Short mmCIF file of C-alpha atoms and ligand atoms in Angstrom, two decimals:
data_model
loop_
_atom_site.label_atom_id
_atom_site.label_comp_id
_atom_site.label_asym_id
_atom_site.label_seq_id
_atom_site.Cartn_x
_atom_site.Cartn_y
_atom_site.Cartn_z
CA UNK A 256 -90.83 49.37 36.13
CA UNK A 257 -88.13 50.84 38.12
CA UNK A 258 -89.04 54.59 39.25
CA UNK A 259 -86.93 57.71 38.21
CA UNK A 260 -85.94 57.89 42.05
CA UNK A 261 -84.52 54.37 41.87
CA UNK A 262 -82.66 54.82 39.02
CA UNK A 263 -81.14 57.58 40.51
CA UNK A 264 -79.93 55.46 43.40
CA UNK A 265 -78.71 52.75 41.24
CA UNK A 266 -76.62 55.53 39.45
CA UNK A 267 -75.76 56.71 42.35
CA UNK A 268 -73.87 53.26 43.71
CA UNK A 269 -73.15 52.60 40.44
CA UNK A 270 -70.81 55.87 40.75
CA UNK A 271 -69.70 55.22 43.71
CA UNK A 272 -68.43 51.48 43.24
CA UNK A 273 -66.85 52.92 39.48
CA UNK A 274 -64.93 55.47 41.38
CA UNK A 275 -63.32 52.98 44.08
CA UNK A 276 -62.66 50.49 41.88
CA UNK A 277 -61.17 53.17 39.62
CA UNK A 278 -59.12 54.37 42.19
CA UNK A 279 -57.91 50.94 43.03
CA UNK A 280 -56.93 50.03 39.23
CA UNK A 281 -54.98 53.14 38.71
CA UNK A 282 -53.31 52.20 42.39
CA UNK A 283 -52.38 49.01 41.00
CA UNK A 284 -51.38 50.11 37.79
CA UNK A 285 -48.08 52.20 39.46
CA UNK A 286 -47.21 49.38 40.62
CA UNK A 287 -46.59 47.42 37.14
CA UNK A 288 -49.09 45.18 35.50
CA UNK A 289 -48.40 42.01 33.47
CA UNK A 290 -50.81 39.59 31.73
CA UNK A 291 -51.51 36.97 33.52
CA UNK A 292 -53.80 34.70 30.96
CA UNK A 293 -54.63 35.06 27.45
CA UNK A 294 -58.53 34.52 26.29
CA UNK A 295 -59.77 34.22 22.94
CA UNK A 296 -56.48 35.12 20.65
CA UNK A 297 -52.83 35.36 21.92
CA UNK A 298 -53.31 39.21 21.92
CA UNK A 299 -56.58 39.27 24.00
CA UNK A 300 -55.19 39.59 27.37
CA UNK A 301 -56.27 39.98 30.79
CA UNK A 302 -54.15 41.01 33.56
CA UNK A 303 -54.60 40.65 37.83
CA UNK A 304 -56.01 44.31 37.80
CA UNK A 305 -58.71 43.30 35.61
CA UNK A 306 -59.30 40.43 37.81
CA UNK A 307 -58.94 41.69 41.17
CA UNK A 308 -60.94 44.90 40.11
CA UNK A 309 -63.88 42.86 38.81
CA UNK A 310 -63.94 40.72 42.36
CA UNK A 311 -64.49 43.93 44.23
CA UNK A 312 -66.79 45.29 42.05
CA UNK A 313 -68.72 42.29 42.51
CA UNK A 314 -68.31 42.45 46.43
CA UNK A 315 -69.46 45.55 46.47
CA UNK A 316 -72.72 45.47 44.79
CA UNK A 317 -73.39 42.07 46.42
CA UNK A 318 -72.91 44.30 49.73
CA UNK A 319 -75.12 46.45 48.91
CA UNK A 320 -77.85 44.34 46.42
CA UNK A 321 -77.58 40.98 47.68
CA UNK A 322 -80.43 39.78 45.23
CA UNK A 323 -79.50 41.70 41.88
CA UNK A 324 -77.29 39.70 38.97
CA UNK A 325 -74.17 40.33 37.48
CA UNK A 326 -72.48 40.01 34.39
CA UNK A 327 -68.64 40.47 34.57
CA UNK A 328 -66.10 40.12 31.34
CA UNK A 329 -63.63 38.31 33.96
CA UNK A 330 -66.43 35.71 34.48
CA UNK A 331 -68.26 37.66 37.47
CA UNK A 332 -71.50 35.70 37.77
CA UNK A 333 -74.49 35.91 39.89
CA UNK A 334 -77.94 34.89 39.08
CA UNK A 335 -80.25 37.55 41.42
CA UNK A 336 -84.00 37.75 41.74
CA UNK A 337 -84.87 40.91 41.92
CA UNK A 338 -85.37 41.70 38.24
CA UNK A 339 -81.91 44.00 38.37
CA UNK A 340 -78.30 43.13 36.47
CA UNK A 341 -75.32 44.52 36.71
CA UNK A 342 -72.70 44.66 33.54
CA UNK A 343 -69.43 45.07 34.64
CA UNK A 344 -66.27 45.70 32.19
CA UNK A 345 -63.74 46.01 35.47
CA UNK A 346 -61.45 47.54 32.42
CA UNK A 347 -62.40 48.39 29.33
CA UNK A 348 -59.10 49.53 26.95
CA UNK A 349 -57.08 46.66 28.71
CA UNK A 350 -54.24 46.60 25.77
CA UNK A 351 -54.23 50.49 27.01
CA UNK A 352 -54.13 49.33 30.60
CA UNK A 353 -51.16 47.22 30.01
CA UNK A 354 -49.35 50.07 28.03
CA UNK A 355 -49.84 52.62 30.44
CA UNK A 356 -51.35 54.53 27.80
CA UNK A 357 -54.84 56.44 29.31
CA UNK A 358 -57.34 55.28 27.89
CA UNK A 359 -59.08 52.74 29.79
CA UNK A 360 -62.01 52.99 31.87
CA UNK A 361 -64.56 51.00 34.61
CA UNK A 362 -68.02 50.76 33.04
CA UNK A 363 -70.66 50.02 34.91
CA UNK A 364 -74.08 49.27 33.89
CA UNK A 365 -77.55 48.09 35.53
CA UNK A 366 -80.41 46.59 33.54
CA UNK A 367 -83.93 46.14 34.10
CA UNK A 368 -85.68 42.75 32.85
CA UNK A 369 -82.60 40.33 31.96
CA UNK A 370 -79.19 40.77 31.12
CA UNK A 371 -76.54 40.23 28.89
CA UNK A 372 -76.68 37.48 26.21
CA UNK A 373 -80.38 36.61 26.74
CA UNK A 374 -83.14 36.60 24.00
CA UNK A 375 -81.42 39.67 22.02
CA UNK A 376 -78.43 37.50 20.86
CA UNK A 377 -74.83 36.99 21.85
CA UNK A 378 -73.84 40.46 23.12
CA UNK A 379 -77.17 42.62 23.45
CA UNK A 380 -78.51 43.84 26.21
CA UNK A 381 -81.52 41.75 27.14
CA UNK A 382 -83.90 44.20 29.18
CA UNK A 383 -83.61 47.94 29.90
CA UNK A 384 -80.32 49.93 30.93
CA UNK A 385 -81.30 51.83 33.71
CA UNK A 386 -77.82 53.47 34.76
CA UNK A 387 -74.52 53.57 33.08
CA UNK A 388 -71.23 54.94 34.70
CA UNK A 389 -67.93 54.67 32.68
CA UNK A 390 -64.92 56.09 34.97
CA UNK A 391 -61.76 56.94 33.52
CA UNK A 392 -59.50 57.09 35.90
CA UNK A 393 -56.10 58.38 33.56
CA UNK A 394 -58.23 61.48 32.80
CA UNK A 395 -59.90 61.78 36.23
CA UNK A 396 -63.53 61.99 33.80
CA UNK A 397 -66.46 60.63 35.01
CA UNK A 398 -69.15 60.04 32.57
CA UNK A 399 -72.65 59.09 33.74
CA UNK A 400 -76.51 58.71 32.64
CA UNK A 401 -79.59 57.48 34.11
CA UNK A 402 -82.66 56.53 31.35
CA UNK A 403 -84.81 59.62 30.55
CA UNK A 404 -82.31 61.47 33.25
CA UNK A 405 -79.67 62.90 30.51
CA UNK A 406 -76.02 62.33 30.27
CA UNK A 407 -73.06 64.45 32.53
CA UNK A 408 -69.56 64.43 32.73
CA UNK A 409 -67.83 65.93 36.00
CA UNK A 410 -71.20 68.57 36.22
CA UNK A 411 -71.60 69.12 32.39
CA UNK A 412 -74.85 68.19 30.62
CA UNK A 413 -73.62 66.26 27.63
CA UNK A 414 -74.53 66.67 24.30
CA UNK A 415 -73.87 64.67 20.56
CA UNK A 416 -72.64 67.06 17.89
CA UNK A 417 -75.96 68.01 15.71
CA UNK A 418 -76.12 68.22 11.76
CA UNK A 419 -72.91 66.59 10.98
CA UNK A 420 -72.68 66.05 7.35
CA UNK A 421 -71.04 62.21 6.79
CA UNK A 422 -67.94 63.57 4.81
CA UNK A 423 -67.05 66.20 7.56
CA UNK A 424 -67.70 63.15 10.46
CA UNK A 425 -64.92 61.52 12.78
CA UNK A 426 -65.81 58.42 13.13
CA UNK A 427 -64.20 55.96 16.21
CA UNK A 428 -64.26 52.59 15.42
CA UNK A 429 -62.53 49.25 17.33
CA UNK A 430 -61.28 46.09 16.42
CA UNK A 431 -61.57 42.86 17.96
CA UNK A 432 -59.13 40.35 18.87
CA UNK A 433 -59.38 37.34 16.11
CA UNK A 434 -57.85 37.69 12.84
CA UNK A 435 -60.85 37.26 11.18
CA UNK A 436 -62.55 39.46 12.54
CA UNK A 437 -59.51 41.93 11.92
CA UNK A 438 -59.53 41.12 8.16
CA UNK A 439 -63.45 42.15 7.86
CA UNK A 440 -63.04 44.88 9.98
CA UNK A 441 -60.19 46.06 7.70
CA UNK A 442 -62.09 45.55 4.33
CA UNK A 443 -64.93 47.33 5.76
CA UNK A 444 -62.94 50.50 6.62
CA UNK A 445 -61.41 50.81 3.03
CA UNK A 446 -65.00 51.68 2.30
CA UNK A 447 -65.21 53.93 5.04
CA UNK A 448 -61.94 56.27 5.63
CA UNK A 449 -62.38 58.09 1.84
CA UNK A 450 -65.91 59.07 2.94
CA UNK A 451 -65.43 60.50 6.04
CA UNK A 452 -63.36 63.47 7.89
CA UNK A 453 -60.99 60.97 9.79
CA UNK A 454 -61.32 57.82 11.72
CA UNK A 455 -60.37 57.19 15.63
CA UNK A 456 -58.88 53.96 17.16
CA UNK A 457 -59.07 54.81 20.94
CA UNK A 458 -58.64 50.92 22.11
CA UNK A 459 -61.96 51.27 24.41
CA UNK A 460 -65.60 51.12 23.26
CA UNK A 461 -67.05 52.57 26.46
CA UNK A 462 -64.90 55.48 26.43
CA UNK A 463 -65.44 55.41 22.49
CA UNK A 464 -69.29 56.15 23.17
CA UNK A 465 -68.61 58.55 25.98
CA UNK A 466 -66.48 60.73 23.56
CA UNK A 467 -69.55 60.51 21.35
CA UNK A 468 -71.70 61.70 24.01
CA UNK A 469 -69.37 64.51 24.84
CA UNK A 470 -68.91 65.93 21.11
CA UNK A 471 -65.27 64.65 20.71
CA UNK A 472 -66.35 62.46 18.03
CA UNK A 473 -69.04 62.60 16.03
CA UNK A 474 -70.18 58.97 15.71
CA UNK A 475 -68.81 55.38 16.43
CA UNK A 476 -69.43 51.92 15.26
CA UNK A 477 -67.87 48.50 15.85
CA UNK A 478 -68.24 44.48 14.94
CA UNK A 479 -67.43 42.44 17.91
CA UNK A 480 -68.45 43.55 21.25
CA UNK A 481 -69.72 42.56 24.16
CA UNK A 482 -72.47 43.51 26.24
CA UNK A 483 -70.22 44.66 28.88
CA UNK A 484 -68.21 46.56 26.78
CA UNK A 485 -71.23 48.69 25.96
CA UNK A 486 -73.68 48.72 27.87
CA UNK A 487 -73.51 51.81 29.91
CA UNK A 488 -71.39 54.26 27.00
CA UNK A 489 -75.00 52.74 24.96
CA UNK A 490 -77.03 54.78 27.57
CA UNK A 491 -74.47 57.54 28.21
CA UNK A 492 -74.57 58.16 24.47
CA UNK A 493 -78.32 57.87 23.93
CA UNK A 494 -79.30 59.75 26.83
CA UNK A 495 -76.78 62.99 25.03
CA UNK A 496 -78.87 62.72 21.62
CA UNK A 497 -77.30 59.58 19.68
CA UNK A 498 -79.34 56.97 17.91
CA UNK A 499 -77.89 53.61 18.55
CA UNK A 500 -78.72 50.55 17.23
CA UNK A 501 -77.52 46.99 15.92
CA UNK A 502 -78.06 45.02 12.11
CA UNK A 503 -81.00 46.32 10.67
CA UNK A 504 -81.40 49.08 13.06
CA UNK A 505 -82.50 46.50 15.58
CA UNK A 506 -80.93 46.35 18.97
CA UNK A 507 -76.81 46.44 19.09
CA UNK A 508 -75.30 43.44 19.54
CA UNK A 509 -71.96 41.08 18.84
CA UNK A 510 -72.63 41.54 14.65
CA UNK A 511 -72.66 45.34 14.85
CA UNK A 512 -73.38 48.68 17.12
CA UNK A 513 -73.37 52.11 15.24
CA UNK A 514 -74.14 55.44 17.29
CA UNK A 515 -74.32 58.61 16.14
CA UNK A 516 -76.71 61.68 15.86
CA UNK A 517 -80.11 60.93 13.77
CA UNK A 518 -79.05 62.30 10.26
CA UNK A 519 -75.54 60.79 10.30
CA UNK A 520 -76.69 57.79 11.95
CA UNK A 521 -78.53 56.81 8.55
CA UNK A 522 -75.59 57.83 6.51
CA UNK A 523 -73.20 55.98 8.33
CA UNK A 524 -75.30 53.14 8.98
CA UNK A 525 -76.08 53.24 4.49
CA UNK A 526 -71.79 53.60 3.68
CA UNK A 527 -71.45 50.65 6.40
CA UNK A 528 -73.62 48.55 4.45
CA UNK A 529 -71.96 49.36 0.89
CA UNK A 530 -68.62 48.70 2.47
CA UNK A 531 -70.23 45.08 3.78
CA UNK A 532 -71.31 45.46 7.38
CA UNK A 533 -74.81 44.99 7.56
CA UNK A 534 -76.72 47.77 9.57
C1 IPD B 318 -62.02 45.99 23.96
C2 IPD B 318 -62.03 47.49 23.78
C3 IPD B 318 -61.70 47.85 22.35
C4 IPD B 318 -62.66 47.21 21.37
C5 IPD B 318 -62.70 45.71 21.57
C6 IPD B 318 -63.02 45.37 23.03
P1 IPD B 318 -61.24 45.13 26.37
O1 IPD B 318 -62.37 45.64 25.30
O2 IPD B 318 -63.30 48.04 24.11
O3 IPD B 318 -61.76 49.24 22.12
O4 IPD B 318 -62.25 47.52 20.07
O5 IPD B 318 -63.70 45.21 20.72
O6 IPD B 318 -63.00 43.98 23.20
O7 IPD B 318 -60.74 43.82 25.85
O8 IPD B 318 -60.20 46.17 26.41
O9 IPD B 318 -62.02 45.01 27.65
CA1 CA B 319 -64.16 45.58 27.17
#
């Protein structure tokens, strides 16, 4: 198992490669954007930035850890040996991206003992997250945890709110690109929204769980993601007090990922499964 030291220098690089490659999004993004593909719906878009940010995030952990993996939602791919993966969402919030509206961020995460899509299903994390970095470069935030080493954001210890009752709670939530999906998603928030204080739709699930982690919110779930969408707001959020977990309180995955603070994580995760989303 990796050592507290290590983790600290994977966080470490894992900050440092988030901050560049923020900086060089937000560069790009003066200069205009457009979308240059589509992926899985019409709406689910990907532009150059997202490309040409994921392609030097991948350079520059393969400078520096020739022999870990990676995992990139552009298509980044590298199969290491040294037991270590990287998850990279180049931008997560790319709808915001595209809109010039500021919520979109870099997350970075490394993992200990596979990586993404392995034996947990289709958008787990297969292994341990060892670091997570998720850089918002609109806001100039920096959010960061290593495991067992706590969550901080620009110096600040972060910290889930506590003792939440579910009817006072503001929930974020997401939705995902197919119609389907949408519907479900839809049906399941009727349920939701009378039960709660309010509910959020930020457009990016890593800043999502960073906003947990810093008290803006006071829990978050979602149907859809992927593991690099994830991954390191999972540890940033944990490592400030949440409980997160997947269907049946197993590990979060593509079917589900709830997060809050233990107390309103069982509520939430008991109205999610009255309003049909199993938890
Ligand atoms: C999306 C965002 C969004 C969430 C979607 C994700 P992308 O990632 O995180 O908030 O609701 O499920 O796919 O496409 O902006 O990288
Ligand atoms: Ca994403």
């Amino acid at each position: 198992m990796t050592s507290a030291a290590a983790s600290a220098d994977l966080l470490e690089l894992a900050r440092d490669i988030a901050v560049r490659a923020g900086a060089f999004a937000l560069e790009a993004r003066r200069h205009g954007v457009s979308v240059a593909a589509t992926k899985s719906t019409p709406t689910d878009v990907v532009t150059a930035v997202d490309r040409d940010t994921e392609e030097l995030i991948r350079s520059l952990i393969l400078e520096a850890r020739p022999d870990d993996g990676i995992v990139g939602e552009e298509g980044a791919a590298h199969i290491g040996t040294s037991g270590l993966d990287w998850i990279v969402d180049p931008i997560d919030g790319t709808v915001n991206f595209l809109y010039d509206l500021p919520s979109w961020a870099v997350s970075i995460a490394v993992a200990e003992g596979g990586g993404a899509d392995a034996a947990a299903g289709p958008g787990a994390i297969d292994g341990v997250t060892l670091a997570g970095v998720v850089c918002n470069p609109g806001s100039g935030e920096l959010f960061e945890a290593s495991l067992g080493g706590g969550a901080r954001s620009t110096g600040r210890t972060l910290a889930v709110n506590r003792d939440v009752p579910l009817h006072q709670a503001l929930v974020a939530t997401g939705f995902g690109y197919a119609a389907e999906l949408r519907r479900l998603q839809a049906e399941v928030l009727l349920g939701v929204l009378p039960s709660v204080r309010d509910i959020r739709r930020n457009g990016s699930a890593a800043l999502d769980l960073c906003a947990l982690a810093a008290g803006r919110v006071d829990a978050y779930y979602e149907r859809g993601l992927n593991a690099w969408d994830h991954a390191a707001g999972g540890l940033i959020a944990r490592e400030a007090g949440a409980h997160v977990a997947g269907p049946h309180g197993g590990p979060e995955n593509s079917e589900l990922l709830v997060a809050a603070a233990p107390g309103l994580y069982e509520e939430l995760a008991e109205l999610l499964r009255r309003a049909g989303l199993e938890a």
